[in-house]
Coordinates of C-alpha atoms in Angstrom, one line a residue:
X1 CA 34.7 1.7 25.0
X2 CA 37.7 -0.2 23.2
X3 CA 40.4 1.7 24.5
X4 CA 41.6 3.1 21.0
X5 CA 42.7 6.7 20.3
X6 CA 40.3 8.1 17.7
X7 CA 43.1 9.7 16.3
X8 CA 44.5 6.8 14.6
X9 CA 43.0 7.3 11.5
X10 CA 45.6 5.6 9.2
X11 CA 44.2 3.2 6.9
X12 CA 47.9 1.4 6.8
X13 CA 46.8 -2.0 8.0
X14 CA 50.7 -3.4 8.3
X15 CA 50.8 -1.1 11.3
X16 CA 48.3 -2.5 13.7
X17 CA 44.6 -3.9 14.3
X18 CA 43.4 -0.3 14.5
X19 CA 44.5 0.3 11.3
X20 CA 43.3 -2.5 9.8
X21 CA 39.6 -1.9 11.5
X22 CA 40.4 2.0 9.6
X23 CA 41.2 0.0 6.2
X24 CA 38.1 -2.4 6.2
X25 CA 36.0 0.7 7.0
X26 CA 37.5 2.8 4.2
X27 CA 37.0 -0.2 2.0
X28 CA 33.1 -0.4 2.9
X29 CA 32.2 3.1 2.2
X30 CA 34.1 3.2 -1.0
X31 CA 32.8 0.1 -2.2
X32 CA 29.0 1.8 -1.0
X33 CA 30.0 4.9 -3.3
X34 CA 31.2 2.8 -6.0
X35 CA 29.0 -0.5 -6.2
X36 CA 26.5 1.5 -8.6
X37 CA 23.8 1.9 -5.9
X38 CA 24.1 5.6 -6.4
X39 CA 24.8 6.2 -2.6
X40 CA 26.5 9.8 -3.1
X41 CA 22.9 10.8 -4.3
X42 CA 20.7 9.2 -1.7
X43 CA 20.3 6.2 -4.2
X44 CA 18.0 8.1 -6.5
X45 CA 17.0 7.0 -9.8
X46 CA 19.1 8.4 -12.6
X47 CA 16.7 7.7 -15.6
X48 CA 13.6 5.8 -14.5
X49 CA 10.4 8.0 -14.8
X50 CA 7.0 6.4 -14.0
X51 CA 4.7 6.2 -16.8
X52 CA 1.6 7.1 -15.0
X53 CA 0.7 10.2 -13.2
X54 CA -0.3 9.6 -9.4
X55 CA -2.9 7.5 -8.2
X56 CA -5.3 9.7 -5.6
X57 CA -5.8 7.4 -3.2
X58 CA -8.4 9.4 -1.5
X59 CA -10.9 9.8 -4.2
X60 CA -12.5 7.1 -6.2
X61 CA -11.3 5.1 -9.0
X62 CA -8.4 5.6 -10.8
X63 CA -9.4 7.9 -13.7
X64 CA -5.6 9.1 -14.8
X65 CA -4.2 5.8 -15.2
X66 CA -2.6 5.8 -18.7
X67 CA -1.1 2.1 -18.8
X68 CA -2.8 -0.3 -16.4
X69 CA 0.2 -2.5 -17.1
X70 CA 2.6 0.0 -15.8
X71 CA 3.6 1.0 -12.0
X72 CA 1.7 4.0 -10.7
X73 CA 2.7 6.6 -7.7
X74 CA 0.7 7.3 -5.3
X75 CA -0.3 10.9 -4.1
X76 CA -1.1 10.5 0.1
X77 CA -1.7 12.9 2.4
X78 CA 1.0 11.6 4.8
X79 CA 3.3 8.9 3.8
X80 CA 5.6 6.8 6.3
X81 CA 8.0 4.5 4.3
X82 CA 8.9 1.0 5.7
X83 CA 11.8 2.7 7.9
X84 CA 9.3 4.9 9.5
X85 CA 10.1 7.6 8.4
X86 CA 7.1 10.6 7.6
X87 CA 6.9 12.3 4.9
X88 CA 4.2 14.9 4.6
X89 CA 2.0 15.6 1.3
X90 CA 4.0 13.1 -0.4
X91 CA 4.0 11.3 -3.8
X92 CA 6.9 8.8 -3.3
X93 CA 9.4 7.9 -6.0
X94 CA 9.8 4.5 -7.3
X95 CA 12.6 3.0 -5.1
X96 CA 15.6 1.3 -6.8
X97 CA 14.1 0.8 -10.1
X98 CA 17.8 0.7 -11.3
X99 CA 18.9 -1.8 -8.8
X100 CA 19.8 -4.2 -11.2
X101 CA 23.3 -2.4 -11.8
X102 CA 24.5 -3.1 -8.5
X103 CA 27.6 -5.1 -8.1
X104 CA 26.2 -8.5 -6.9
X105 CA 27.8 -11.3 -4.5
X106 CA 27.4 -14.4 -6.4
X107 CA 25.2 -13.4 -9.7
X108 CA 27.0 -14.6 -12.6
X109 CA 27.0 -13.3 -16.1
X110 CA 25.2 -16.1 -17.5
X111 CA 22.4 -15.0 -14.8
X112 CA 22.5 -11.8 -16.3
X113 CA 20.4 -9.7 -19.0
X114 CA 20.5 -6.1 -20.3
X115 CA 17.6 -4.8 -21.6
X116 CA 17.4 -1.0 -22.8
X117 CA 14.0 1.3 -22.7
X118 CA 14.4 5.1 -23.5
X119 CA 17.8 4.5 -24.6
X120 CA 18.6 3.4 -20.8
X121 CA 20.1 0.1 -19.9
X122 CA 18.4 -2.2 -17.6
X123 CA 20.4 -4.9 -15.6
X124 CA 18.2 -7.9 -15.1
X125 CA 19.3 -11.3 -13.2
X126 CA 17.2 -14.5 -13.6
X127 CA 15.1 -12.5 -16.0
X128 CA 11.4 -14.3 -15.9
X129 CA 9.6 -13.1 -18.7
X130 CA 6.9 -10.6 -18.6
X131 CA 3.9 -10.9 -16.3
X132 CA 0.0 -11.1 -17.8
X133 CA -0.4 -7.8 -19.1
X134 CA -4.0 -6.5 -20.0
X135 CA -4.8 -6.0 -23.4
X136 CA -2.6 -9.0 -24.5
X137 CA -3.0 -12.7 -24.8
X138 CA -2.9 -12.9 -21.2
X139 CA -5.8 -10.5 -20.2
X140 CA -7.7 -13.4 -18.2
X141 CA -4.7 -14.2 -16.2
X142 CA -4.3 -10.6 -15.7
X143 CA -8.0 -10.2 -14.8
X144 CA -7.9 -13.4 -12.9
X145 CA -4.8 -12.6 -10.7
X146 CA -6.0 -9.2 -9.5
X147 CA -9.4 -10.8 -9.0
X148 CA -7.9 -12.9 -6.7
X149 CA -6.2 -10.2 -4.5
X150 CA -9.7 -8.9 -4.6
X151 CA -11.4 -12.3 -3.6
X152 CA -8.7 -13.0 -0.9
X153 CA -9.4 -9.7 0.7
X154 CA -12.8 -11.2 1.8
X155 CA -11.0 -13.7 4.3
X156 CA -9.8 -10.7 6.5
X157 CA -13.1 -11.5 8.3
X158 CA -12.7 -13.2 11.8
X159 CA -16.7 -13.3 12.1
X160 CA -17.3 -15.2 9.1
X161 CA -17.3 -18.8 10.8
X162 CA -14.2 -20.0 8.7
X163 CA -11.6 -22.2 11.0
X164 CA -8.2 -23.4 10.0
X165 CA -5.3 -25.7 11.5
X166 CA -2.2 -23.8 11.5
X167 CA -0.2 -26.2 12.5
X168 CA 2.7 -28.0 10.9
X169 CA -0.1 -30.9 11.1
X170 CA -2.1 -29.1 8.4
X171 CA -0.2 -26.8 6.8
X172 CA 3.4 -26.6 4.9
X173 CA 5.2 -29.2 3.1
X174 CA 4.3 -27.7 0.0
X175 CA 6.1 -29.6 -2.3
X176 CA 7.3 -28.6 -6.2
X177 CA 6.1 -25.0 -7.1
X178 CA 4.0 -24.8 -10.3
X179 CA 5.8 -24.8 -13.5
X180 CA 5.9 -21.5 -15.6
X181 CA 2.9 -21.2 -17.6
X182 CA 0.7 -23.7 -15.7
X183 CA -2.4 -22.9 -14.4
X184 CA -2.1 -21.8 -11.0
X185 CA -5.7 -21.6 -9.7
X186 CA -5.3 -24.3 -7.7
X187 CA -2.3 -22.8 -6.0
X188 CA -4.4 -19.9 -5.0
X189 CA -7.5 -21.8 -4.5
X190 CA -10.9 -19.0 -4.0
X191 CA -11.0 -19.8 -0.3
X192 CA -7.2 -19.3 0.4
X193 CA -6.7 -23.0 1.9
X194 CA -3.1 -23.3 3.3
X195 CA -1.3 -25.3 0.4
X196 CA 0.7 -28.0 1.7
X197 CA 0.3 -31.4 2.9
X198 CA 1.4 -30.8 6.1
X199 CA 3.9 -32.9 8.2
X200 CA 2.9 -36.1 10.0
X201 CA 5.6 -36.2 12.3
X202 CA 8.2 -33.9 13.9
X203 CA 11.6 -35.4 12.8
X204 CA 13.2 -34.0 15.9
X205 CA 10.7 -35.4 18.7
X206 CA 9.1 -38.4 16.8
X207 CA 5.8 -37.1 17.6
X208 CA 3.0 -35.5 16.1
X209 CA 2.4 -31.8 15.6
X210 CA -0.3 -30.8 17.6
X211 CA -3.6 -29.0 16.0
X212 CA -4.2 -25.4 16.4
X213 CA -7.2 -24.1 15.3
X214 CA -7.9 -20.3 14.8
X215 CA -10.2 -17.9 13.0
X216 CA -9.2 -17.8 9.0
X217 CA -9.8 -14.0 9.5
X218 CA -7.2 -13.9 12.2
X219 CA -5.0 -15.7 10.9
X220 CA -4.7 -14.0 7.5
X221 CA -4.7 -10.4 9.0
X222 CA -1.7 -11.7 11.7
X223 CA -0.1 -12.9 8.3
X224 CA -0.5 -9.5 6.8
X225 CA 0.7 -7.8 9.4
X226 CA 3.7 -10.1 10.8
X227 CA 5.1 -10.5 7.2
X228 CA 4.5 -6.7 6.4
X229 CA 7.9 -5.7 7.7
X230 CA 8.0 -1.9 8.6
X231 CA 7.8 0.6 9.7
X232 CA 7.6 -0.6 13.1
X233 CA 9.6 -3.7 12.7
X234 CA 12.5 -5.1 10.5
X235 CA 12.6 -4.9 6.5
X236 CA 12.1 -8.2 4.6
X237 CA 15.7 -9.1 4.7
X238 CA 16.1 -7.9 8.4
X239 CA 13.0 -10.0 9.4
X240 CA 15.1 -13.4 8.0
X241 CA 18.0 -12.3 10.3
X242 CA 15.6 -12.1 13.5
X243 CA 14.9 -15.5 12.5
X244 CA 18.5 -16.6 12.1
X245 CA 19.3 -15.0 15.3
X246 CA 16.7 -17.2 16.9
X247 CA 17.9 -20.6 14.8
X248 CA 21.6 -19.4 15.9
X249 CA 20.2 -19.2 19.9
X250 CA 18.7 -22.7 19.6
X251 CA 21.2 -24.6 17.8
X252 CA 22.8 -27.3 19.6
X253 CA 25.5 -28.0 17.2
X254 CA 27.1 -25.4 14.7
X255 CA 28.7 -27.1 11.9
X256 CA 28.5 -25.5 8.4
X257 CA 25.8 -28.1 6.5
X258 CA 25.6 -30.3 9.3
X259 CA 28.7 -31.6 8.8
X260 CA 32.5 -31.6 9.6
X261 CA 34.2 -29.5 12.4
X262 CA 32.1 -27.7 15.4
X263 CA 32.5 -23.9 14.8
X264 CA 32.8 -21.5 18.1
X265 CA 29.9 -19.1 18.3
X266 CA 31.2 -16.2 16.8
X267 CA 32.9 -17.7 13.6
X268 CA 29.4 -19.6 13.4
X269 CA 27.5 -16.1 13.6
X270 CA 30.3 -14.3 11.3
X271 CA 30.0 -17.2 8.6
X272 CA 26.1 -17.3 8.7
X273 CA 25.5 -13.6 8.5
X274 CA 28.0 -13.4 5.5
X275 CA 26.0 -16.5 3.8
X276 CA 22.5 -14.9 4.7
X277 CA 23.4 -11.2 3.7
X278 CA 25.1 -12.1 0.6
X279 CA 21.7 -14.2 -0.3
X280 CA 19.6 -11.1 0.8
X281 CA 22.1 -8.5 -1.3
X282 CA 21.5 -10.7 -4.5
X283 CA 17.7 -11.5 -4.0
X284 CA 17.3 -7.4 -3.8
X285 CA 19.4 -7.1 -6.9
X286 CA 17.7 -9.7 -8.7
X287 CA 14.2 -8.6 -7.4
X288 CA 14.7 -4.9 -7.9
X289 CA 16.3 -5.1 -11.4
X290 CA 12.9 -6.9 -12.4
X291 CA 11.0 -4.3 -10.8
X292 CA 12.6 -1.6 -12.8
X293 CA 12.4 -3.3 -16.3
X294 CA 9.1 -4.5 -16.1
X295 CA 7.3 -2.0 -14.2
X296 CA 4.3 -3.7 -13.1
X297 CA 1.3 -2.1 -11.6
X298 CA 0.0 -2.9 -8.5
X299 CA -3.2 -4.6 -7.1
X300 CA -4.8 -0.8 -5.8
X301 CA -4.3 1.1 -9.0
X302 CA -5.2 -2.3 -11.3
X303 CA -8.1 -2.9 -9.4
X304 CA -9.4 0.6 -9.5
X305 CA -8.4 0.8 -13.1
X306 CA -10.4 -2.1 -13.9
X307 CA -13.5 -0.8 -11.9
X308 CA -13.4 2.5 -14.0
X309 CA -13.6 0.3 -17.1
X310 CA -16.6 -1.8 -15.8
X311 CA -17.0 -5.8 -16.0
X312 CA -15.5 -8.4 -18.5
X313 CA -17.6 -11.0 -17.7
X314 CA -21.1 -10.6 -19.4
X315 CA -21.8 -8.6 -22.6
X316 CA -25.6 -8.7 -21.8
X317 CA -25.7 -7.1 -18.9
X318 CA -24.4 -2.7 -17.7
X319 CA -20.8 -1.9 -17.8
X320 CA -19.5 -4.5 -20.2
X321 CA -15.6 -3.5 -21.0
X322 CA -13.0 -6.3 -21.9
X323 CA -10.9 -4.7 -19.8
X324 CA -13.0 -4.4 -16.8
X325 CA -13.2 -6.7 -13.6
X326 CA -14.5 -10.2 -13.8
X327 CA -18.0 -11.0 -11.8
X328 CA -17.9 -13.6 -8.9
X329 CA -21.2 -14.1 -7.5
X330 CA -21.1 -13.2 -4.0
X331 CA -17.9 -11.4 -4.0
X332 CA -18.0 -9.4 -7.1
X333 CA -21.5 -8.1 -8.6
X334 CA -23.0 -5.1 -10.0
X335 CA -24.8 -2.7 -8.0
X336 CA -28.6 -2.7 -8.0
X337 CA -30.9 0.4 -7.8
X338 CA -31.9 -0.7 -4.5
X339 CA -28.3 -1.4 -3.2
X340 CA -27.2 0.8 -0.2
X341 CA -24.1 1.6 -2.5
X342 CA -26.4 2.6 -5.2
X343 CA -26.0 6.5 -3.9
X344 CA -28.3 9.3 -3.4
X345 CA -29.2 9.5 -6.8
X346 CA -28.4 6.2 -7.9
X347 CA -24.9 7.5 -9.6
X348 CA -23.5 4.4 -9.0
X349 CA -25.8 1.7 -10.2
X350 CA -24.1 -0.6 -13.0
X351 CA -20.7 -0.4 -11.1
X352 CA -18.7 -3.3 -9.8
X353 CA -19.1 -4.0 -6.1
X354 CA -16.9 -6.4 -3.8
X355 CA -16.9 -8.3 -0.8
X356 CA -14.0 -7.0 0.6
X357 CA -12.0 -5.2 3.7
X358 CA -14.1 -2.0 4.0
X359 CA -10.6 0.0 4.6
X360 CA -10.4 2.6 7.0
X361 CA -10.3 6.7 6.6
X362 CA -8.7 7.1 9.6
X363 CA -5.2 8.4 9.7
X364 CA -4.3 7.6 13.4
X365 CA -2.1 5.0 14.5
X366 CA -3.9 4.2 17.8
X367 CA -6.6 2.5 16.2
X368 CA -6.5 -1.1 17.9
X369 CA -10.3 -0.8 19.3
X370 CA -11.6 -0.6 15.7
X371 CA -12.3 -3.2 13.1
X372 CA -13.2 -2.2 9.9
X373 CA -14.5 -5.9 9.0
X374 CA -15.7 -7.5 5.5
X375 CA -18.5 -6.1 3.6
X376 CA -19.3 -4.7 0.1
X377 CA -17.5 -1.6 -1.0
X378 CA -17.5 -0.2 -4.5
X379 CA -14.5 -1.4 -6.5
X380 CA -13.6 2.0 -7.3
X381 CA -12.8 2.5 -3.7
X382 CA -11.4 -0.7 -3.0
X383 CA -8.5 -0.6 -0.4
X384 CA -5.3 -3.2 0.4
X385 CA -5.1 -4.4 4.1
X386 CA -2.6 -1.8 5.0
X387 CA -2.0 1.3 6.5
X388 CA -3.5 4.4 5.5
X389 CA -0.1 6.1 5.2
X390 CA 1.6 3.6 3.4
X391 CA -1.1 1.7 1.1
X392 CA 1.4 0.3 -1.1
X393 CA 5.0 -0.1 -1.4
X394 CA 6.7 2.4 -3.4
X395 CA 7.9 0.7 -6.2
X396 CA 6.6 -2.2 -8.8
X397 CA 5.1 -5.2 -8.2
X398 CA 6.7 -7.7 -10.6
X399 CA 8.3 -10.0 -9.0
X400 CA 7.5 -9.8 -5.4
X401 CA 10.9 -9.1 -3.1
X402 CA 9.3 -10.8 -0.2
X403 CA 9.0 -14.0 -2.1
X404 CA 12.3 -13.6 -3.5
X405 CA 14.1 -12.8 -0.3
X406 CA 12.0 -15.2 1.8
X407 CA 12.9 -18.4 -0.6
X408 CA 16.2 -17.5 -1.0
X409 CA 16.8 -17.2 2.9
X410 CA 15.4 -20.2 3.2
X411 CA 17.6 -21.9 1.1
X412 CA 20.8 -20.6 2.8
X413 CA 19.4 -21.7 6.1
X414 CA 18.6 -25.1 4.8
X415 CA 21.9 -25.5 3.7
X416 CA 23.7 -23.6 6.6
X417 CA 22.3 -26.1 8.8
X418 CA 22.4 -29.0 7.2
X419 CA 18.5 -29.5 8.1
X420 CA 15.3 -28.5 6.2
X421 CA 13.9 -28.1 9.9
X422 CA 13.7 -25.4 12.4
X423 CA 16.0 -26.6 15.4
X424 CA 13.4 -29.0 17.6
X425 CA 11.5 -29.3 14.4
X426 CA 9.8 -26.1 14.8
X427 CA 9.8 -22.5 14.5
X428 CA 7.3 -20.1 16.6
X429 CA 6.1 -16.6 17.0
X430 CA 3.7 -16.0 19.7
X431 CA 0.8 -13.3 19.0
X432 CA -1.5 -11.8 21.8
X433 CA -4.9 -11.1 21.5
X434 CA -6.2 -8.0 20.4
X435 CA -2.8 -5.7 20.6
X436 CA -0.9 -7.4 17.6
X437 CA -2.6 -5.6 14.7
X438 CA -1.3 -2.0 14.0
X439 CA -4.6 -0.5 12.6
X440 CA -7.5 -2.4 13.9
X441 CA -8.6 -4.7 16.7
X442 CA -7.0 -8.3 16.8
X443 CA -6.7 -11.4 16.7
X444 CA -9.1 -12.2 18.5
X445 CA -7.7 -14.9 20.2
X446 CA -4.1 -15.6 20.9
X447 CA -2.5 -17.7 18.5
X448 CA 1.0 -18.9 17.7
X449 CA 2.4 -18.9 14.1
X450 CA 4.3 -22.0 13.6
X451 CA 6.5 -23.4 10.9
X452 CA 8.2 -26.6 10.4
X453 CA 10.6 -26.1 8.1
X454 CA 12.3 -22.7 6.7
X455 CA 10.8 -23.3 3.3
X456 CA 7.1 -23.4 5.6
X457 CA 8.0 -19.8 6.5
X458 CA 8.8 -18.4 3.7
X459 CA 5.8 -20.1 1.6
X460 CA 3.9 -18.6 4.4
X461 CA 5.4 -15.0 3.9
X462 CA 4.6 -15.4 0.1
X463 CA 0.8 -15.7 0.6
X464 CA 0.7 -13.0 3.1
X465 CA 1.2 -10.4 0.8
X466 CA -1.9 -11.3 -1.2
X467 CA -3.7 -11.4 1.8
X468 CA -2.3 -7.7 2.6
X469 CA -3.5 -6.4 -1.1
X470 CA 0.1 -6.0 -2.2
X471 CA 0.8 -8.6 -5.1
X472 CA -1.3 -11.0 -7.2
X473 CA -0.2 -14.6 -7.9
X474 CA 1.7 -13.5 -10.8
X475 CA 4.0 -11.5 -8.6
X476 CA 4.9 -14.2 -6.2
X477 CA 5.8 -17.4 -8.1
X478 CA 9.0 -16.2 -10.1
X479 CA 10.1 -14.8 -7.0
X480 CA 10.1 -17.9 -4.8
X481 CA 11.9 -19.5 -7.8
X482 CA 14.3 -16.7 -8.3
X483 CA 14.8 -16.6 -4.6
X484 CA 15.8 -20.4 -4.5
X485 CA 18.7 -20.4 -7.2
X486 CA 20.0 -17.0 -5.5
X487 CA 19.8 -18.4 -2.0
X488 CA 22.0 -21.6 -3.2
X489 CA 24.6 -19.7 -5.2
X490 CA 25.0 -17.7 -2.2
X491 CA 25.8 -20.3 0.1
X492 CA 28.1 -21.9 -2.4
X493 CA 29.9 -18.6 -3.1
X494 CA 30.2 -18.2 0.8
X495 CA 30.7 -21.9 1.7
X496 CA 33.7 -21.3 -0.8
X497 CA 35.1 -18.2 0.9
X498 CA 35.0 -20.1 4.3
X499 CA 36.2 -23.4 3.4
X500 CA 38.7 -23.0 0.4
X501 CA 36.3 -25.4 -1.7
X502 CA 36.7 -25.6 -5.1
X503 CA 33.7 -26.2 -6.8
X504 CA 33.7 -25.4 -10.8
X505 CA 32.6 -22.0 -10.1
X506 CA 35.2 -21.4 -7.6
X507 CA 37.8 -22.6 -9.0
X508 CA 37.2 -20.2 -12.1
X509 CA 37.3 -17.1 -9.7
X510 CA 41.2 -18.7 -8.9
X511 CA 41.8 -18.5 -12.4
X512 CA 42.6 -14.6 -11.7
X513 CA 45.2 -13.4 -9.7
X514 CA 46.4 -9.8 -9.0
X515 CA 49.4 -9.0 -6.8
X516 CA 49.6 -6.7 -4.7
X517 CA 45.9 -6.3 -3.6
X518 CA 45.0 -4.2 -2.1
X519 CA 47.3 -1.7 -4.2
X520 CA 48.0 1.8 -3.5
X521 CA 46.7 4.5 -7.0
X522 CA 49.9 4.9 -8.9
X523 CA 51.8 1.3 -8.3
X524 CA 52.0 -1.4 -10.7
X525 CA 49.6 -4.7 -10.2
X526 CA 50.7 -7.8 -11.5
X527 CA 47.8 -9.9 -13.3
X528 CA 48.1 -13.5 -14.4
X529 CA 45.8 -16.4 -14.8
X530 CA 45.1 -20.3 -15.2
X531 CA 43.4 -19.7 -18.5
X532 CA 44.7 -22.3 -21.4
X533 CA 43.3 -20.3 -24.0
X534 CA 43.4 -16.6 -25.5
X535 CA 41.5 -14.4 -23.1
X536 CA 40.7 -10.5 -22.7
X537 CA 41.2 -9.4 -19.0
X538 CA 38.8 -6.1 -18.4
X539 CA 39.3 -3.9 -15.5
X540 CA 35.3 -2.5 -14.6
X541 CA 34.9 0.0 -11.7
X542 CA 32.0 -0.5 -9.3
X543 CA 29.8 1.4 -11.4
X544 CA 30.2 -1.3 -14.1
X545 CA 32.3 0.9 -16.6
X546 CA 35.3 -1.0 -17.9
X547 CA 38.4 1.2 -17.7
X548 CA 41.3 -1.1 -19.2
X549 CA 40.7 -3.8 -22.0
X550 CA 43.9 -5.9 -22.5
X551 CA 44.0 -9.2 -24.7
X552 CA 46.0 -11.9 -22.9
X553 CA 47.9 -15.2 -24.2
X554 CA 47.6 -18.3 -22.1
X555 CA 49.7 -18.2 -18.9
X556 CA 50.9 -14.5 -19.7
X557 CA 51.4 -12.4 -17.1
X558 CA 50.3 -8.5 -17.2
X559 CA 52.0 -5.6 -15.5
X560 CA 49.2 -2.6 -15.3
X561 CA 49.5 0.8 -13.9
X562 CA 47.3 1.9 -11.4
X563 CA 47.9 5.8 -12.4
X564 CA 44.5 7.8 -12.3
X565 CA 42.5 4.9 -10.9
X566 CA 40.4 6.5 -8.4
X567 CA 40.6 4.7 -4.7
X568 CA 37.8 2.0 -4.5
X569 CA 37.1 -1.7 -5.7
X570 CA 37.5 -2.9 -8.9
X571 CA 36.9 -6.1 -10.5
X572 CA 39.7 -7.5 -12.9
X573 CA 37.3 -10.2 -14.9
X574 CA 38.8 -12.9 -17.6
X575 CA 36.6 -13.6 -20.7
X576 CA 37.4 -17.0 -22.1
X577 CA 35.6 -19.5 -24.4
X578 CA 35.9 -21.8 -21.3
X579 CA 33.9 -19.5 -18.9
X580 CA 30.5 -21.8 -19.0
X581 CA 29.2 -20.8 -15.6
X582 CA 30.7 -17.6 -14.8
X583 CA 33.4 -15.3 -15.7
X584 CA 36.4 -15.6 -13.9
X585 CA 37.1 -12.5 -11.6
X586 CA 38.7 -11.0 -8.5
X587 CA 38.1 -7.8 -6.6
X588 CA 40.8 -5.5 -6.5
X589 CA 41.3 -2.8 -3.9
X590 CA 42.9 0.8 -4.5
X591 CA 43.6 2.8 -1.8

C-alpha cells in the first residue's frame, strides 16, 4: 500500500525512511523480548504456583480451599478469556503473576519494593500493604467486604422499585477518597447509593444537567456489562483508548495541558496515545505486581468458603463459626426447615442463604430473552454477575486493575486537555433497550450513561466491579490511589519527552549521556554524567539483570565495550546520593 519494497529489510536507519521503520520495528520486537514480560514463552509465569486447588464452580461450596486469603483457580467446563479465546476443559492459570518485573515507563526506584516468597523475588510499585485477611485482626473487614459484594448483588433486580438519577446532576463529583485504614462503610453504603454530590452546572454550557431517572437494577447491570471489557469489547486499557478517541474527535483546540501552541491532529493523537499508553503500561505493572505478591482471593471463592464455615454473627444459633458469613436480615439469613432451599431431606437447614442474583445454569451465549433476576440462593451456590464461561478473571483481586487503569487514565486525560470535564461538559454512551446485556435480557428501558468528568467515569468503573461480583471494596480504593500516582507520573514523563520540560525528575534523566546510541554490538560507547559526587554506573538488561557495574568519579567520562552484548534494550543507570526522586538513567539500544 505504501509502495515500499518489502525486500528492503535493512535496519540501517541512516539509509532511508524504510530502514528507519525497520529499525524501529526491530527495537520494539527486541524490547518486547527483553522487557521482563517473558514474551518468548507466551508470558508464562516462571515461578508462581497457586496456594489453593481449583474451585469446581459447578459444584456447591468451596470444600477444597486451603487458604481463604489466597487466590484460587477456577475449574470451568469452557473458559473464554477477555480476548474471546475459547479454551475447553480449562483451569486457567494466574495471568501475569510476575508482571511487576516488566520494564516501566515512568515508575521510579522510589516507588519500588522487592519482596520474596519461596525464594523468588516479586517486584511491587506503590505497595499498599496487605488487604484484610480472614483469621487476623482484620477479619471483620474481610467479612464485611465480601459480605458487601453479596449484598450489592441484590441491586441487580430491575423490578425492585428502586430508581436513581444517573445524570451528572446527582452523581459524580466524588471529592477526596477515604484515607487508608478509615472506615469505608459510608463510601460503599448498603443500598449502593451513587457516591458524590453531583454537578450543579455544566461549566461548558452554563446550564444545569438534565436528570435521568432509571431503575437501579437496570443501571447496575448495565455498568457491570459496560465496564466488564471483554470478550466482545476492549480490554480495560483499550476501553480508555476508545474514550480518548471520542475526546479527540470532539476537541475544538488541541493544546497540551490546554495551553501553548495548537497542535496538528496527528501530533496531538501521537502524543496523547503515548501519554495514555505509558500510563496504562505502568498501571498494569503496578496492579499486577501487587496482585502477584499478595495473591488475594476473589469473591466467588471467599463467599463460598465462608459459606462452608457457616455464619459469624450469632454464637447462639446454628452454624456459628468466626470464619463464616455475616448475617444480615433480609439479605443473609439461615435456611429454616420450611424454606424452599431446605432440600428434600432438610440437608440444607442451618446453612446461610443470600438474597442475590440467582446466576445461570446455561452456557449458551444467546440468552437475551432470559432474566435470572434476584432471589434467595444458598450462599454455597453464589455466583457473580458474569458469564458462566468466565465467572471471574484468572488472576488475584487485590488491587483492582479496573480501578488502577481507570484512575490513571482519568488523570492523564485531565492533564492532557487541561480540563477535568469531557468536551462540552459531558461524555455519553447510549444503551439500547433489551439487547445490550450479554447474558440476560436488559435493560428494561433505553438509557444513556453520562459522565461530567473523567474521574466520574473512572469512579463509576470502579464501583461496577463490585456489582459484577469481581472485587470487594478492599480491592478498589488502593487501586484508585495508585492509579492517580501512576497517571500523573506518566503524563509528566511524556510531557518531558515532548516539550523538553525540565522537571526535577527529567533533569536527572539528562544526568546520564551515552554516545553513540543506538550502538552496534562490539563497538565502544562513551558514557558521561553531570553527577557532582562519586557515583555507581550500572548497565541493566531488559530482564533486570545487572551486566556491568563501574564506579565513576565526578564528571568522569567512561568508555565501555559492548562486546558480547546481545541486541536489544539496556538501561544505563546512575546511582548517587543525590537521586532523591529517581535514579538518573537512559535507555541504550544495541543493534
